[in-house]
Amino acid sequence: MKLDPRTKLFILAITSVSIFLNRSITVECIFAGTGLLLLALSGHLKKTIKYTVFFLALLLIQLYVVPLFPVTVGGIVYMFAVYIRKLLPCFMLGSFLIATTSVSKFLAAITKMRLPKGLTIALAVTLRYFPTMGEEWSSIRDAMALRGISASPVGLLMHPVQTMEHVYVPMLVSASKISDEITQAAITRGIEHANERTCMENVAFSVWDLLVILLYIALVAGMIYANRKGVF
Amino acid sequence: MNKANVNKLETRDFISVGIFSLIYAVVAFVVGGIAQMTPVTFPFMPMIVALFTGTVFMLYVARIPKKGALTILGVIAAILLFVTGMFWMMSVFFLIFGIIADFICASGDFRSFRKNLTAYCVMALAPMGAYIPMAVMPEQFDAFMKNKGDFASFEGVIHSIGGTWWILPAMVIGTVVCAIIGGLIGRKLLKKHFEKAGIV
Amino acid sequence: MLSGASGCGKTTITRLVNGLIPHFYHGKLSGRILVNGMDTQKTEIAVLSNTVGTVFQNPRTQFFNTDTDSEIVFGLENRGVSREELLRRLSEITEELDLHSLRSRSIFELSGGEKQKIAFSSVYAAEPDILVFDEPSSNLDMKSIGELSQLIRNAKNAGKTILIAEHRFWYLMDIVDRVVYMKGGEIVSDMPISAFLTLPESDMGKMGLRVRNLSLSEQGGMRENISENHLSVEDIHVRLGGRDVLKGASFLAGGGEIIAIAGLNGAGKTTLARAICGLQKNIKGNVFWNGHCLSRRMRRGKAYMVMQDVGHQLFTESVLSECTLGIKNPDIGEIEKILNKVDLLEYKERHPLSLSGGQMQRLSVAVSEICGKELLVFDEPTSGLDLKSMEEVGEIARMLAGQDKVILIITHDIEFMKKICTRILFIRDGKIERNLEGEAKEEIIDLLGGKN
C-alpha cells in the first residue's frame, strides 16, 4: 500500500484538527488505532509498539491515576497526560509520513500543489540541509570538546550566552558559506530557467488514497456524532 | 557582493531562506522540546525559545533584507511543525506572525533595529499556539470528572495553583521581554562576529 | 588545464566561463566573454547552463537533492524535460558512466569520491558542450581521482570542450592538450602539453606548481631526532552503526615524527583519529602516552585535531581572544610570541573567520600550542593547496615536530607524504596494515590503487 504524500498530509491535518475538538475517548482510541495500523502496515513495527505503549500508559494514567489524586494535583497531571496523549495520533502520522516518504517524493507532491517556485526551492533546501546540519553540529561539538568547552546542557545552564555564541558562530558562518556554494551549483545547473520544472518522481492518487481518505472522513463523522451524543 | 535586484528575492535568497529557516526551526524545536518535557518548565517554553532564536532571526533579517523572506520562514516553520505532528495552531500562528513580522521589518526597510526587534517579538509569540488546547481542556476535565461521579471543577484547580485571567497576558509579556533580550544578544553577536566574518 | 599558484585567477576564469561572474559575483568587469557565441554578460545564466556545466571543488556542498537519482536529472528537470525523457536519460547515463551501484541512494551516505562522481554525472546528464572543473580532485582519495580522470577522458572522447583549474596535475597528464599558466591575474604562457611535460623540474618549483608525476616527486622527510615522548596505540576496536570500523588498530609513534595516516575512504582513518583524540565513544583498546594509559578525558586534554573544516573550531571575535579562550591567566607575551611564529601577529585583532584557510589552520595550530597539546592530528591539511601552501603546512608540521610533539596527518596527498612525512601508516579494513619508511614510502602509490 503506497499512499500519495498529499494524502498523508491531508489525514494528518484532519487528525490534528479533530483530535482537540473531540471529547470522546473511544473516538480518540480509534484515531490512534488507525495511525498505529498505518505505521504497522508500512513495516515500522518498533515505532508502532513504542507509540502503543506510550498511548496506553497515558490513557491509564487518566482513567485510573488521576481520580486517585486530590483535584489540584489531578488537574495538573490530567492536563499534562491528556495534552501529550492528544498529540500522539499526530506524532504517529507525522512519523508515518516522514518514514515512508522520500524527500524527492515529498517535493514532487509539493510541486504538484502549485506553490510558488521560490517556496519550493526554499523547502527543498531545508530538507536537504537537515542531515548537513547534523554533520556540522557533531563536528562543532568535537571542536568544542577539544578546547574544553562544554556543549552539554550543564554548560548551557552555567554560561548560556557564551555557549550559544560558541555554537552559533561556527554553525551560522559555515551555513552561509554552504548556502553560497549550493546556490552556485544550482544556478550553473539551470535552476533559474523560467519554464516550469518537471519532476522525475511521479506522485499520483491510487485506490488506496481514496480508501484512506474515505476512512478518515468517516472518522470525522463518527466524532461529530459522538460529541453530540456524549459518547464516553 | 550583491548589488543588483535589491528588492526581489532571487535564487540565492531562496536558498539562504531554506537553510536559515531550518536552523531557526531546529533551534526552536530542540530548545522548545527540552522546555516542554517537565510540567514545571512547560509554561515557559515560548520564553526560553525566544532567548535562543533571537540571534538566528537577526542574522536572517540582515542576510536577506527583502520582502517575503520572513513570510517563507513562517511557512517553512509551519510545515516542519505540522509534519512532525505538533499542534496545528502553532503552525497557524507561525504563518500569521511570519507575515506580520515581514510587514514590520519591511516598514523599516529591514535596517531599523527597533522595527526588526518588534518583528522578532511578534515572531517569538508563535509558539504560544501550543497552549490553545489549554482553553478547551478544563471543560473536558470537568466532563471527565463528572463522568467519574466527582463534581469538583477545574475552576478550583486553576484557583488553587494561583492562576486566573492574568496567566495569558503574563506569558505574552514574559515572551516579549525574553524576545527583546534574545534580539539584543542577536544584535551583539551580529556586530561582534557575523559582520566581521563577512557573511552579511 | 589552467595552472598557477593560489590566487592567480584560475577560479575566476572558470567563473567567467560558466557565468557566475557577473550573474552571481558582482563587480567591475570589462572585456567580453563569448561562450559558443553567447556574450555571457548579456545571456542569462540559465541559458548559459544549457551549454556550460560545472563541477566544483567541494563534494559536500554542490548537491541540491538528497537522493542520487533526483540529483542526476536535476539539470534536466530545471529545463522542463518530460518525465519519459528524464527516465530514458537516467538509464542511459547509468550505463555510460557505470553508476549502477550509486543509483537510488541517499547522497549523505556516499563517500566524497562517490559524491563527486554524482556531481559529474549530474552535470554530464544535461549534455553541455563545455565542461568546467574547479579543482575537482581536492577532496578525493587516490582511487576516486583515478575514476575522475576516467570520467574526464570519456567526456573528452565524446567531443566536449573541457576546462580544468587544478593544483594536482599528475592524474591529468595524459588527458589534457593545453596548459595555461597564470600568475597574478595574467596569463603568462599557453603551451601544448608536450611543452609542459618537458619543462624541467626546477622550473616547476619556481612557477609554484606541483609535480606532474608522483613517482618523481622528491623524497624528503627523513627522521631526525626522536625524543622520549611516545605514543602507543594498542588494539583499538570501534563499532559504528553495526559495522566494525576499526578492528584492532595498533601503532607506535615518537615525538619528532611526522606520521601520515593514509588509506582509502572508509578504511577507518577518521575514526582512528577521533579515537586517539578522545572524541569517539565506546572504543575498545588503549592509548598510552609515555607509558601511562590515557582515559578518554585525558586524551582530549593531550590531543588536538586541526580539522578539515577549520572554521568549525574557531569561536571568538579576534585572533588574540581565540588564543586566550578557556585559558586561566593567559600570558599575553607568550601568546604573541607563538602568534609571531605562525605569522599571525599582525592579524591579532582580526576576526578569525575572516582569515584565509591557511591562516585559520595556523591559528588552530597556535591555539593547540597555547593549550599545551602534545599530540596533533591534522585532517587533510593540504586539500586544495598549491605547492607553496603545501610546503607551508610542511613547515608548520616540522616546527611542531621539532618541539618533540607527535604529529599525525590524515592525508590523501602523496606528494605531501613523500616530501614531508617521516613515515606512512597505511590503514586498510580497520587495521594498520603497513608501516612505510624511507624508500618504502614509494609503495603507497600502489597501495592506494593509483596508477601513474
mmCIF file of N, CA, C and O in Angstrom, chain B residues 13 47 68 80 106 109 114 138 140 143 146 164-165 176 182 186:
data_model
loop_
_atom_site.group_PDB
_atom_site.id
_atom_site.type_symbol
_atom_site.label_atom_id
_atom_site.label_comp_id
_atom_site.label_asym_id
_atom_site.label_seq_id
_atom_site.Cartn_x
_atom_site.Cartn_y
_atom_site.Cartn_z
ATOM 1 N N ASP B 13 18.752 33.961 -2.501
ATOM 2 C CA ASP B 13 18.000 34.297 -1.291
ATOM 3 C C ASP B 13 17.121 33.129 -0.868
ATOM 4 O O ASP B 13 17.028 32.817 0.311
ATOM 5 N N MET B 47 9.117 31.524 26.148
ATOM 6 C CA MET B 47 10.114 32.482 26.631
ATOM 7 C C MET B 47 11.516 31.938 26.421
ATOM 8 O O MET B 47 12.408 32.644 25.940
ATOM 9 N N GLY B 68 9.191 39.228 1.905
ATOM 10 C CA GLY B 68 8.808 37.856 1.589
ATOM 11 C C GLY B 68 9.630 36.831 2.336
ATOM 12 O O GLY B 68 9.173 35.713 2.576
ATOM 13 N N LEU B 80 7.271 22.318 8.908
ATOM 14 C CA LEU B 80 8.073 21.387 9.703
ATOM 15 C C LEU B 80 7.344 20.982 10.983
ATOM 16 O O LEU B 80 7.326 19.811 11.357
ATOM 17 N N ALA B 106 9.715 45.265 6.849
ATOM 18 C CA ALA B 106 9.729 45.971 5.572
ATOM 19 C C ALA B 106 9.465 47.454 5.783
ATOM 20 O O ALA B 106 10.026 48.301 5.083
ATOM 21 N N ASP B 109 12.486 49.108 6.215
ATOM 22 C CA ASP B 109 13.447 48.772 5.171
ATOM 23 C C ASP B 109 14.451 47.718 5.635
ATOM 24 O O ASP B 109 15.560 47.627 5.102
ATOM 25 N N ARG B 114 15.034 48.807 15.665
ATOM 26 C CA ARG B 114 13.844 48.828 16.507
ATOM 27 C C ARG B 114 12.693 48.077 15.832
ATOM 28 O O ARG B 114 12.002 47.279 16.451
ATOM 29 N N PRO B 138 -9.877 22.402 30.209
ATOM 30 C CA PRO B 138 -10.552 22.394 31.522
ATOM 31 C C PRO B 138 -11.982 21.890 31.428
ATOM 32 O O PRO B 138 -12.428 21.099 32.268
ATOM 33 N N GLN B 140 -13.136 19.808 29.337
ATOM 34 C CA GLN B 140 -13.109 18.354 29.157
ATOM 35 C C GLN B 140 -12.770 17.647 30.470
ATOM 36 O O GLN B 140 -13.254 16.571 30.757
ATOM 37 N N ALA B 143 -15.887 17.519 32.482
ATOM 38 C CA ALA B 143 -16.779 16.490 31.962
ATOM 39 C C ALA B 143 -16.302 15.115 32.394
ATOM 40 O O ALA B 143 -17.083 14.258 32.819
ATOM 41 N N LYS B 146 -16.977 14.572 36.059
ATOM 42 C CA LYS B 146 -18.405 14.346 36.269
ATOM 43 C C LYS B 146 -18.759 12.909 35.926
ATOM 44 O O LYS B 146 -19.503 12.233 36.624
ATOM 45 N N THR B 164 -5.306 32.903 37.247
ATOM 46 C CA THR B 164 -6.625 33.230 36.712
ATOM 47 C C THR B 164 -6.436 33.876 35.361
ATOM 48 O O THR B 164 -5.593 33.441 34.585
ATOM 49 N N TRP B 165 -7.175 34.941 35.128
ATOM 50 C CA TRP B 165 -7.171 35.576 33.804
ATOM 51 C C TRP B 165 -5.798 36.112 33.402
ATOM 52 O O TRP B 165 -5.486 36.229 32.237
ATOM 53 N N VAL B 176 7.681 38.497 25.317
ATOM 54 C CA VAL B 176 8.187 39.701 24.656
ATOM 55 C C VAL B 176 9.480 40.166 25.323
ATOM 56 O O VAL B 176 10.454 40.500 24.633
ATOM 57 N N GLY B 182 16.700 38.265 23.709
ATOM 58 C CA GLY B 182 17.235 37.420 22.642
ATOM 59 C C GLY B 182 17.662 38.253 21.438
ATOM 60 O O GLY B 182 18.711 38.015 20.839
ATOM 61 N N GLY B 186 21.283 38.861 19.817
ATOM 62 C CA GLY B 186 21.465 38.677 18.377
ATOM 63 C C GLY B 186 22.203 39.839 17.749
ATOM 64 O O GLY B 186 23.130 39.655 16.976
#
